[in-house]
Structure formats: C-alpha cells, structure tokens
Coordinates of C-alpha atoms in Angstrom, one line a residue:
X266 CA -5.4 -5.0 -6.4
X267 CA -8.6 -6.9 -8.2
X268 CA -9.7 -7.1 -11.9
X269 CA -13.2 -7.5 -12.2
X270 CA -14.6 -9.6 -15.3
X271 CA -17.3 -8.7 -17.7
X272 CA -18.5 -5.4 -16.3
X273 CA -22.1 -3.4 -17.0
X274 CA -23.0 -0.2 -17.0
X275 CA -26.2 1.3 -16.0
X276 CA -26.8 4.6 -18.0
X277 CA -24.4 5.4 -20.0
X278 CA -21.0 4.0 -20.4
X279 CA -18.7 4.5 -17.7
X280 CA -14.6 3.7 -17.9
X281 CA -14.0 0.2 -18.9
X282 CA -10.9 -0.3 -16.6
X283 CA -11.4 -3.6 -15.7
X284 CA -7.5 -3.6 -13.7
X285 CA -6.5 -2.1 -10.8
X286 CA -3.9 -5.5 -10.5
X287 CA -3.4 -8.7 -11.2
X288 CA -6.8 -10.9 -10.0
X289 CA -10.0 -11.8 -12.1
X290 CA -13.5 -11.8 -10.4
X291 CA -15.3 -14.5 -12.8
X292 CA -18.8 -14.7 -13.8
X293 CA -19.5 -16.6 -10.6
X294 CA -17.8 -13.8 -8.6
X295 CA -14.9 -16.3 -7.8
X296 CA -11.5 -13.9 -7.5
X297 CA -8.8 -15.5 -9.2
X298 CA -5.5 -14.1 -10.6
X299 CA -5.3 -12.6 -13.7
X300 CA -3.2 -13.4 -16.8
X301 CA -0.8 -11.3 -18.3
X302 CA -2.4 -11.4 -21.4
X303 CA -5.7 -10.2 -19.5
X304 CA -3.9 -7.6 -17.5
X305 CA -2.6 -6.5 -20.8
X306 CA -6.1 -6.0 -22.6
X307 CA -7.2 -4.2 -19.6
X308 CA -4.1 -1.8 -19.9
X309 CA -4.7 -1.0 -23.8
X310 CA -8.7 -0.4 -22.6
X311 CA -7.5 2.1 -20.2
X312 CA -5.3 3.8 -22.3
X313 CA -7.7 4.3 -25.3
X314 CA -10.0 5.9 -22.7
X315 CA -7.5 8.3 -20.7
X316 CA -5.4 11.0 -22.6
X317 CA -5.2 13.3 -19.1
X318 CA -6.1 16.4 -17.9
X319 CA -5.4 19.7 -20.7
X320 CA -4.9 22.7 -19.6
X321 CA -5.1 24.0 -16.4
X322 CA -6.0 20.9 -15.8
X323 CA -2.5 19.6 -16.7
X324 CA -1.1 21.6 -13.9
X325 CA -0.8 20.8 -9.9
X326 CA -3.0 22.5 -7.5
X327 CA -2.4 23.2 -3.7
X328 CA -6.2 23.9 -3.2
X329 CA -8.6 22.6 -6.2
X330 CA -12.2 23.8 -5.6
X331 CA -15.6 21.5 -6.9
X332 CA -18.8 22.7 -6.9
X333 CA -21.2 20.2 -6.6
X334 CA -24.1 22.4 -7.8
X335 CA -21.9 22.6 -10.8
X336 CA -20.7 19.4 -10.9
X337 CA -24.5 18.4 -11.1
X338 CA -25.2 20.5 -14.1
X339 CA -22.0 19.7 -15.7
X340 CA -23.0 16.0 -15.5
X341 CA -26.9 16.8 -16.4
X342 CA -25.7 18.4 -19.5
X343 CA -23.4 15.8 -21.0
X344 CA -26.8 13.2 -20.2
X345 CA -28.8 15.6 -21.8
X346 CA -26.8 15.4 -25.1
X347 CA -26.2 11.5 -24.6
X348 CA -22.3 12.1 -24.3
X349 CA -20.4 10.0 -22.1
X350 CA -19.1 12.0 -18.9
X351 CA -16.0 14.0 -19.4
X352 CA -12.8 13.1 -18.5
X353 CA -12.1 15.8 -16.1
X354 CA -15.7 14.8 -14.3
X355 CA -15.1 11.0 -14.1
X356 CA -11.6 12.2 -12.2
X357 CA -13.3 14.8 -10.2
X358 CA -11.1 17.8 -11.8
X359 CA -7.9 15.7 -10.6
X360 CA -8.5 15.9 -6.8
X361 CA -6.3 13.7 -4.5
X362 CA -7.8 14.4 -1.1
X363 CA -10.7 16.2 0.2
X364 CA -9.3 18.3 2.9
X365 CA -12.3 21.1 3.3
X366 CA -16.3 21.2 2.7
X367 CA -17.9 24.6 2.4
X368 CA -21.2 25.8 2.6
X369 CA -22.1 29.2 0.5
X370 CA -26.2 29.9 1.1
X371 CA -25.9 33.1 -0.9
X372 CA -24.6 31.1 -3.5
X373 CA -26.8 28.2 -2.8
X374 CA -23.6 25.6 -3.1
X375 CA -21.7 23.4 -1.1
X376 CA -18.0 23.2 -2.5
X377 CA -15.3 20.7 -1.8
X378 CA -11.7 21.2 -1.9
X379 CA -8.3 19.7 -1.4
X380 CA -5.3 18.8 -3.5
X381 CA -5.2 18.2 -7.3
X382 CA -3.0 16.9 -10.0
X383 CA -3.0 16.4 -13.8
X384 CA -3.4 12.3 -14.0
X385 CA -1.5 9.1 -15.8
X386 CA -1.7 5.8 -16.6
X387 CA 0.9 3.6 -14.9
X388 CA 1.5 0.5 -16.4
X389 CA -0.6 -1.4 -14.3
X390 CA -3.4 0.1 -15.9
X391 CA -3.9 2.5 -12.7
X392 CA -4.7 6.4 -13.0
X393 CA -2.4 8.0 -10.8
X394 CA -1.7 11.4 -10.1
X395 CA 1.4 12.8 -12.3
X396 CA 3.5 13.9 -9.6
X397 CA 2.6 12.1 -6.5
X398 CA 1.9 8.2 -8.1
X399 CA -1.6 8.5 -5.7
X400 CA -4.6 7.8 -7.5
X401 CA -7.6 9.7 -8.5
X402 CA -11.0 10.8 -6.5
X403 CA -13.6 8.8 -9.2
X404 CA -16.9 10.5 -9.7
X405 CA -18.7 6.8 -9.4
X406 CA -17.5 6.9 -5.6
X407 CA -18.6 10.5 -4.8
X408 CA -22.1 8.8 -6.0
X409 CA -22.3 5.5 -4.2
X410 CA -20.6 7.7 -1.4
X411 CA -23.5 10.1 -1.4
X412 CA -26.4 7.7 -2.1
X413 CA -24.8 4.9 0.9
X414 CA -25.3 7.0 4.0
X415 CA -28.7 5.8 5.1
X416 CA -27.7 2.6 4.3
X417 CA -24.5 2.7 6.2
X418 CA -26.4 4.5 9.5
X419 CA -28.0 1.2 9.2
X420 CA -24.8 -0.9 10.0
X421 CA -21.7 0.7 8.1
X422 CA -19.8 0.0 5.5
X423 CA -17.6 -2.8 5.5
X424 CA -15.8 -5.9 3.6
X425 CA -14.6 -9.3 5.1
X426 CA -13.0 -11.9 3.6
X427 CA -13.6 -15.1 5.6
X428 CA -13.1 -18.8 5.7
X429 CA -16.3 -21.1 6.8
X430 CA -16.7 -23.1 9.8
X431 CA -16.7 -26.1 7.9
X432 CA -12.8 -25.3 6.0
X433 CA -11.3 -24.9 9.6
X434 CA -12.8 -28.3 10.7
X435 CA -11.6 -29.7 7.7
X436 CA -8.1 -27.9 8.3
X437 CA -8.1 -29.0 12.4
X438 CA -8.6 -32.4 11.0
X439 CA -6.3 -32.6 8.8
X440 CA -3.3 -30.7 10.9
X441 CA -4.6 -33.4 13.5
X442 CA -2.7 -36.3 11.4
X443 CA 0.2 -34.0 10.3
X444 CA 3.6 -35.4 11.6
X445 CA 6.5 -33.4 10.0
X446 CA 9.6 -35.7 9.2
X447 CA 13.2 -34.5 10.4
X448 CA 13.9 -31.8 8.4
X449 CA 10.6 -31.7 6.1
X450 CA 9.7 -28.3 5.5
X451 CA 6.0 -27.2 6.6
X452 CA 5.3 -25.7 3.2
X453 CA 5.0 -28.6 1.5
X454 CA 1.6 -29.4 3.1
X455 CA 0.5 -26.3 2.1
X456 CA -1.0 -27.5 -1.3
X457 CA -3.3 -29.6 1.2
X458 CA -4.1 -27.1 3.6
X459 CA -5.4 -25.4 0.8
X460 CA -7.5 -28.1 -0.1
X461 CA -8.8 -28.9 3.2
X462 CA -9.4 -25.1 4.0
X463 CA -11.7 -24.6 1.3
X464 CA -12.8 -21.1 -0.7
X465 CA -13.1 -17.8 2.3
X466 CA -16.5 -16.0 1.5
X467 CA -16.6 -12.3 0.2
X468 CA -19.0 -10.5 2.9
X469 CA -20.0 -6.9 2.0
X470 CA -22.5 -4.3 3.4
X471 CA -23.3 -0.7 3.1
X472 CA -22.9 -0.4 -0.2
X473 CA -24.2 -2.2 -3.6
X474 CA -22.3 -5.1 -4.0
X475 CA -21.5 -4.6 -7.5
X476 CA -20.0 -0.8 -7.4
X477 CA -16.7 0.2 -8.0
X478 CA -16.7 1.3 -4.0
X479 CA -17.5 -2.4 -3.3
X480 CA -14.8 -4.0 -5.5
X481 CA -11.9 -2.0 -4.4
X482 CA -13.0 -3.0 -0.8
X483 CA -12.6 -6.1 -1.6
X484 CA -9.3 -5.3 -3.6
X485 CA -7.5 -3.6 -0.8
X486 CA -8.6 -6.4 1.9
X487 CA -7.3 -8.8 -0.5
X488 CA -3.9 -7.1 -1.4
X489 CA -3.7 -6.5 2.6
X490 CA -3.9 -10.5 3.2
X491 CA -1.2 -11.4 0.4
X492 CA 1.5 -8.9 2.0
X493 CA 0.5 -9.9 5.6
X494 CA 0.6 -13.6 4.4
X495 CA 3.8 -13.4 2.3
X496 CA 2.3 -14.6 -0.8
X497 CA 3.3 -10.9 -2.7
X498 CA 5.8 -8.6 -1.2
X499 CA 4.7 -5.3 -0.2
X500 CA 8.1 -3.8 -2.3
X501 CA 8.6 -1.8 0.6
X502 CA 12.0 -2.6 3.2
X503 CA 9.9 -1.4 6.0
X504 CA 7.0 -3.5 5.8
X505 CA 7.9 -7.2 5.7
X506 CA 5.6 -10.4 5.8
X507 CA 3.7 -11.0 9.4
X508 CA 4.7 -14.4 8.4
X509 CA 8.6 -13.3 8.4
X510 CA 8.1 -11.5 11.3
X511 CA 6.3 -13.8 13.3
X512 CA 8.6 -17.6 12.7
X513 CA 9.5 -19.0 15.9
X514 CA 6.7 -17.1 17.9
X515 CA 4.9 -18.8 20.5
X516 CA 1.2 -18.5 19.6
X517 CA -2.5 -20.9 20.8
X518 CA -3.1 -23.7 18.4
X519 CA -6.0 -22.4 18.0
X520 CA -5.6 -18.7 17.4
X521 CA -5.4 -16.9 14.0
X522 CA -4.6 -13.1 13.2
X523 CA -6.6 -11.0 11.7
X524 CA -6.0 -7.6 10.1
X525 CA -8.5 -4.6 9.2
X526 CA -8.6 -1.4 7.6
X527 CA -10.6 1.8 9.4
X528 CA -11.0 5.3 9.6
X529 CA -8.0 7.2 10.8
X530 CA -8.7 11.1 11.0
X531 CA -6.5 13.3 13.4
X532 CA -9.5 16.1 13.6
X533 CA -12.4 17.0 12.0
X534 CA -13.3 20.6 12.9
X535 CA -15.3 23.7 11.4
X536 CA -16.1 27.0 11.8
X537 CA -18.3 29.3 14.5
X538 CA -20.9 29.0 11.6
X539 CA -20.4 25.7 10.7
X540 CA -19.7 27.3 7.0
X541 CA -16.4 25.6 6.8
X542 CA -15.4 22.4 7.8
X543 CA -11.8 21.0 7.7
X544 CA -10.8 17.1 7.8
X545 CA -7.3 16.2 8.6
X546 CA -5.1 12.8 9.1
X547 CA -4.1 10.1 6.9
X548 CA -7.7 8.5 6.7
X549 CA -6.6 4.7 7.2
X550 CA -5.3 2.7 10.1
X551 CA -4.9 -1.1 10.6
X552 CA -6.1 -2.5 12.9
X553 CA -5.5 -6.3 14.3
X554 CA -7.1 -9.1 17.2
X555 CA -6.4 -12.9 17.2
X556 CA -9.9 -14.7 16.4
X557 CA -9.9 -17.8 19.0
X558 CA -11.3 -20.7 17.1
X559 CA -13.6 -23.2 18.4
X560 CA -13.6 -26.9 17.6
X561 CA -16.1 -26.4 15.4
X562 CA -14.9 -23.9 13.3
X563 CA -16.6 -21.2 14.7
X564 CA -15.0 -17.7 15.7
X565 CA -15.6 -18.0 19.9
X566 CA -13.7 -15.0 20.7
X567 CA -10.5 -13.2 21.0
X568 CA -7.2 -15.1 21.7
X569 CA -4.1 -13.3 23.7
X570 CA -2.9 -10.5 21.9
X571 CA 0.0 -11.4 19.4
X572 CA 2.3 -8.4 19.4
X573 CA 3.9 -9.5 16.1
X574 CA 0.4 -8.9 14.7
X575 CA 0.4 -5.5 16.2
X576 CA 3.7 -4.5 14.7
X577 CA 2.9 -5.8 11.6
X578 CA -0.5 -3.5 11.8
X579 CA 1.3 -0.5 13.3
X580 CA 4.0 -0.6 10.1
X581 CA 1.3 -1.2 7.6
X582 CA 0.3 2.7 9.2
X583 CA 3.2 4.1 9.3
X584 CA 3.7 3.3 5.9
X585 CA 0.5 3.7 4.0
X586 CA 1.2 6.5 2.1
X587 CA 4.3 4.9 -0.1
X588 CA 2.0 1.5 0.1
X589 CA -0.5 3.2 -1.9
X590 CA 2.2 4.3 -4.0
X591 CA 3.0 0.8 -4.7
X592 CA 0.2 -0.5 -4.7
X593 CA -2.9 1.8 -5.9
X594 CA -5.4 -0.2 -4.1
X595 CA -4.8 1.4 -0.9
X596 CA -5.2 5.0 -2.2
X597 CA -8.2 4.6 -3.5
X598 CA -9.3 2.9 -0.4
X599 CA -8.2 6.1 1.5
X600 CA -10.2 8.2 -0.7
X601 CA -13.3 6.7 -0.8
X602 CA -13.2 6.7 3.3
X603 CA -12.5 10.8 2.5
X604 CA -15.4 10.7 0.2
X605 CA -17.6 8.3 2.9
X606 CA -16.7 11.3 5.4
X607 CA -17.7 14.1 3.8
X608 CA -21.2 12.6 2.8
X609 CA -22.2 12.1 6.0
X610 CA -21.0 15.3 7.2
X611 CA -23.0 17.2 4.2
X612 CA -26.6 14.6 4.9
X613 CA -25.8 14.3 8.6
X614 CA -25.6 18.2 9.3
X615 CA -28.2 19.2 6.8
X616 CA -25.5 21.3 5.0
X617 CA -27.3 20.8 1.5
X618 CA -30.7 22.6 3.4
X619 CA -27.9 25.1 5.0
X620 CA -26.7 26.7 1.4
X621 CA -30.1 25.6 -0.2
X622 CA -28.7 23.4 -2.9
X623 CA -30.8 20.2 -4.5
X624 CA -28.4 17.4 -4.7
X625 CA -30.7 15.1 -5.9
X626 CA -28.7 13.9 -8.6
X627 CA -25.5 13.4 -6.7
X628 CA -28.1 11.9 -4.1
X629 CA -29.6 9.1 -6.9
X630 CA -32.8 10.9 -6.3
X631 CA -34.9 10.7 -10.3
X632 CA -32.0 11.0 -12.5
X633 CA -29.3 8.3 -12.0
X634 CA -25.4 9.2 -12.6
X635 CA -24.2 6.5 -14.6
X636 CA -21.7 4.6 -13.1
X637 CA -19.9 1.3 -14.0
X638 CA -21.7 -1.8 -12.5
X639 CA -19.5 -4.9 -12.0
X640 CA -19.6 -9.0 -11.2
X641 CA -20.0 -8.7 -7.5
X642 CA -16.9 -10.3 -5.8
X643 CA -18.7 -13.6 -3.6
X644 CA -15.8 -16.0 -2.9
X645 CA -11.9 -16.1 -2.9
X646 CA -10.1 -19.0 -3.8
X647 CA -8.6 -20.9 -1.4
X648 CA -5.7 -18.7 -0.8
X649 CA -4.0 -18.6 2.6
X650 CA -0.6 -19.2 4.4
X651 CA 0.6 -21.4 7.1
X652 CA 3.6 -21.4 9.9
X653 CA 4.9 -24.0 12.4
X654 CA 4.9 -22.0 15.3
X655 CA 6.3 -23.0 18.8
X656 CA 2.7 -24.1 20.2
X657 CA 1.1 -25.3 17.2
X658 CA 0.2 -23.1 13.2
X659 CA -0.2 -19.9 12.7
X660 CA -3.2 -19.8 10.2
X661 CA -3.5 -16.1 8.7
X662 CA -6.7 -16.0 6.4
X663 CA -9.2 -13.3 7.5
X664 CA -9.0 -9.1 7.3
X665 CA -11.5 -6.6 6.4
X666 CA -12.8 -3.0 6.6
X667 CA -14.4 -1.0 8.2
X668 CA -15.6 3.1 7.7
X669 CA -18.0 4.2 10.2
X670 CA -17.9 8.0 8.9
X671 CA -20.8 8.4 11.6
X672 CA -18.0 7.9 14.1
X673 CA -15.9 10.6 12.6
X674 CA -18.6 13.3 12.7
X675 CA -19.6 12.6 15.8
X676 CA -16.1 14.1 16.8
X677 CA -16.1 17.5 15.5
X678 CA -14.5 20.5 17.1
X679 CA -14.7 24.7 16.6
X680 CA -11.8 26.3 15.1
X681 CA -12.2 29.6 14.7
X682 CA -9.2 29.9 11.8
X683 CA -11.4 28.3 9.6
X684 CA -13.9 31.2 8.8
X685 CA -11.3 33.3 7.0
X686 CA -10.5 30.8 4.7
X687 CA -14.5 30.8 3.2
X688 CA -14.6 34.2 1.6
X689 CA -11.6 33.3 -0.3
X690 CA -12.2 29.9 -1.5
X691 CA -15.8 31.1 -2.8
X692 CA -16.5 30.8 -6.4
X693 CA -15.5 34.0 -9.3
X694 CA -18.4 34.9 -11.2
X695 CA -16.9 33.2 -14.4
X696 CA -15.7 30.0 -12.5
X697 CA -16.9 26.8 -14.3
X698 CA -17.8 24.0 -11.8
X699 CA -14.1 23.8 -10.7
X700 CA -11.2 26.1 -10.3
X701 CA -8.2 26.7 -7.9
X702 CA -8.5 28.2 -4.6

C-alpha cells in the first residue's frame, strides 16, 4: 500500500489519511517507504477523523440502498452550511460492493445497492469493514468515477510502473561483466543492479493524476510487484514469491515478466426494461506476458510464455479476496473498478435521462464535490529483484492496470429475475438518501 505526502484539498477538507501502508510519495512524487514514526502520525490522523458508523449504521446489511439524488442533496447541504462531508457520506453509507443499479423514473432516481457494514480503523491506518476486514466504497472515487468516463472512452484507465530504456542498457551492460565466483550468491550484486537499473516511471491515464483513484492505482500495482518480486510477503501460504516459484527455471536472457490487474466480472445483466441492472464476479483478475527486451532497452515484443508467471497470476486470482484482507490496497482497487463499472453503465446507457435525474454534481458539472487532492506519484525508486535462471536473469520490474469498464458493458445480457427485485428495493416515503433493501 502507498502513503502519499503533503496532500491538498480542493473545496473543503476531505479525510487527511495520508496511509494506506508503508511508502511515502515525496514532494517530487518519488515513492519511497515510509517511517514508522510517519506511518504512526498518519494512524493518529485517521483516528481523530473516524469514530464509525452510529446507529443503523453500526449494523451489517445484506442489501444497503444509495440514492444518488439523495446523496447529491445530502452533500449540497453540508456545502451549503460549510460543514465538512459527513462521515457516513465520505464512506458511502458503509457499502462494500456495488452489486445492483436501479433506475426509478417516477421517482426520478437512480439507486445503487450492494453489501454494507459499520467500518474500523485497523492499525495500519486503513478503514475496513467491521466484520469482513474489506475496505470502504470512498465517496471521492464515486466522483472521479463518475467525472472519468469520457476521459477513459478516450483510452481507459490505467497505471504502469516501468523501467526506461536507458536503466536496462545500463543493467545489460553491467550483467554483461558479471562472473559469479563458486559459491557467490547472486544477491549480492543486487545493490548494483539497482544502481545500474535506475528509478521505473509512474505512467497514469484516465484519471487526474493527483486523486485518491490515481494513488491507490499506483499503490496496488506497487504492492503487486513487492509480493511477485519477494521483497514483502503476501502473508498468505498460498500465494508465494514468483521469485520462489520460478528458481531454477529455464527462461530468455532477455525476457522479463510482467504482471497486471483488470476487470474480472462473471456477468453483467438487467432487466426486460433495462430498470435493473445486476453486476456479478470478483471484479479483479491478473493477468501476465513476458516483455522481450531489445538491445536497446526497448520493449520489442512478447517472449515465450513462462508458466511460472502464469501460476503465479492465476493464484494471485484465486486468492484476491483474503489478499485484500491482508493487504487493503487490493480492495479498494476492486471497488473502484465496481464504481468505474457502474459509471459507464449509468453515462453509457443514458440511465440518468431514463429516471430523469440531474447528476451534475456527482458529474463535476458547476458545483465541485470536494475531494482530497494529492502529490501525484511520477517515479519509483529503484526497486526490483533479480534471479540466476538456467539461461540467463530473471528481471521482474514492470506490472500495471487496467479497467476498461466500456468492455464490461458492452457484455450485457437479459434476465428476466431481475424486474421483481425493483419494486422492492424502491425508496419508503420517509427514507433519507440511504436505507436497507
């Protein structure tokens, strides 16, 4: 996970929690890792700022409704009086998942729903739900989720973290003179390697570089390359190192694996009306190729498949839900994909002109929500691992992700089930601008 330095806020004052784990971003937007002492400030900010939800609000929830006609107002009224947004509105009522969108014209509303829980603070400064350690929807990503989709039909939403051309010439050269002595163990050249490899560039699109949505990008591509790479342990039996996994393997001199986060839905499907609309899966998937690299640097292609890599990207799946259990990160990855989803469904089919509802605030249109703005993430510090393989080193530096939310509406199916479930997940006439389905 990534702490971010020094962060702004445009409006009004949004949740200081610089921590989500144990890296800095610096003025410069270098990532670096973070003290304890500076993971412990962030952990006392957090906790001045978080008491949890009261109420019914304290309670789990198999379905939690949210209005977003009501969550506009809600948030237009606490900007009116020059509060700073509630609690239960910067958590989105304690929602873990969207699951189902509904669209209510005689109500003029779109609602959102899916499961909810009252919310902690672990001591790693993350705000996890009580009873299932998965963290919280944010309201700041519903926003940048809602406000990116034009820019994301454009060319998606997506992180990398890559080395330059001229760090693996200066790498090649250097492997070029390396002659291990009997029984010298390859990781003592990796101070040099370092070296020689250089700083790996932060590339990000789709979104502003200096939202929450954009750091945890960042974050989770990070925390992906430290497991993969061995450098932090995932905490998890099931999921080692690709670097334990892969010693002895045969692999091109040339050839480095690289690992990425995507879209993973099972169905997205909706009604004869197209009233109702369900999303199902686990929303994440890794995903893996070997970059072939050229002799100057460059990327030139894809090398052989490595089916270590593949295994190591098929367990990072299957486990992603207890990951994200250990490691926040990955949840909140997953639920700003959920979030990405169900923006482009609601601008995409025109379900805001389907139930007549302005969204304009939600959509950054006049009136901005504020939201916390942060040291944009530019650079990582030379950070990488190396393995003596059978035909040369196994050099595993890059990852990434990638939502194309586009892709996942393009998808949809008719169920017919799903029409009975929207008269009875419609608001009460005394509902606020949540409530429980």
């Amino acid at each position: 996970m990534i702490l971010i330095a020094a962060p702004s806020f445009a409006g009004q004052t949004g949740l200081r929690q610089n921590s989500v784990g144990g890296v800095m971003v610096d003025a410069g937007g270098v990532v670096r890792a973070a003290t304890p002492a500076e993971q412990q400030q962030s952990l006392q900010a957090v906790r001045v700022r978080v008491k949890g939800g009261a109420g019914e609000l304290a309670k789990p929830a198999a379905m939690r409704m949210i209005s977003l006609k009501g969550l506009q107002q809600a948030i237009a009224t606490a900007l009116e009086t020059g509060d700073d947004l509630p609690e239960e509105i910067r958590y989105l009522a304690g929602l873990q998942r969207v699951q189902y969108v509904f669209a209510y014209p005689e109500q003029n509303d779109i609602v959102i729903a899916g499961p909810a829980e009252p919310w902690i603070v672990r001591d790693d400064a993350a705000v996890v739900g009580a009873i299932s350690g998965q963290p919280m929807m944010l309201i700041d990503d519903l926003v940048t989720a809602m406000q990116s989709v034009e820019s994301a039909r454009r060319g998606g939403i997506s992180c990398s973290i890559e080395p330059t051309a001229e760090g693996h010439q200066r790498l090649n050269r250097l492997l070029s003179k390396v002659h291990l002595r009997n029984g010298q163990n390859p990781k003592s050249l990796e101070p040099q390697m370092k070296q020689a490899f250089g700083p790996q560039m932060v590339k990000l699109t789709g979104v502003p570089t200096d939202s929450h949505y954009a750091r945890i990008l960042v974050a989770a591509d990070y925390q992906m390359k430290r497991i993969a790479m061995g450098l932090e342990p995932s905490r998890l039996a099931a999921l080692p190192s690709y670097l334990e996994m892969a010693r002895g393997s045969l692999t091109q001199s040339n050839a480095n694996p690289r690992w990425w986060m995507a879209c993973d839905y099972s169905a997205l499907t909706h009604s004869q009306d197209k009233l109702s609309w369900q999303l199902s899966g686990r929303g994440v998937k890794t995903m893996t190729e070997n970059d072939l690299i050229g002799a100057d640097g460059q990327v030139v292609g894809n090398a052989k498949a490595d089916p270590k890599a593949q295994r190591w990207a098929d367990l990072m799946t299957e486990n992603y839900g207890e990951l994200s259990q250990q490691f926040p990160v990955f949840g909140q990855l997953r639920n700003m994909i959920d979030l990405s989803v169900i923006a482009t469904l609601i601008v995409q089919e025109r379900l805001d002109e389907t139930a007549g509802v302005n969204l304009d605030l939600l959509m950054g249109r006049g009136t901005q929500v504020p939201v916390s703005v942060y040291t944009a993430p530019a650079a990582i510090s030379p950070e990488c691992s190396f393995l003596r393989g059978r035909k040369g080193w196994i050099v595993t530096t890059s990852g990434g992700v990638d939502i194309n939310a586009f892709e996942i509406i393009e998808r949809q199916t008719s169920d017919e089930t799903l029409g009975s479930i929207h008269g009875k997940s419609a608001a009460k006439a005394d509902a606020s601008w949540w409530w429980n389905g």
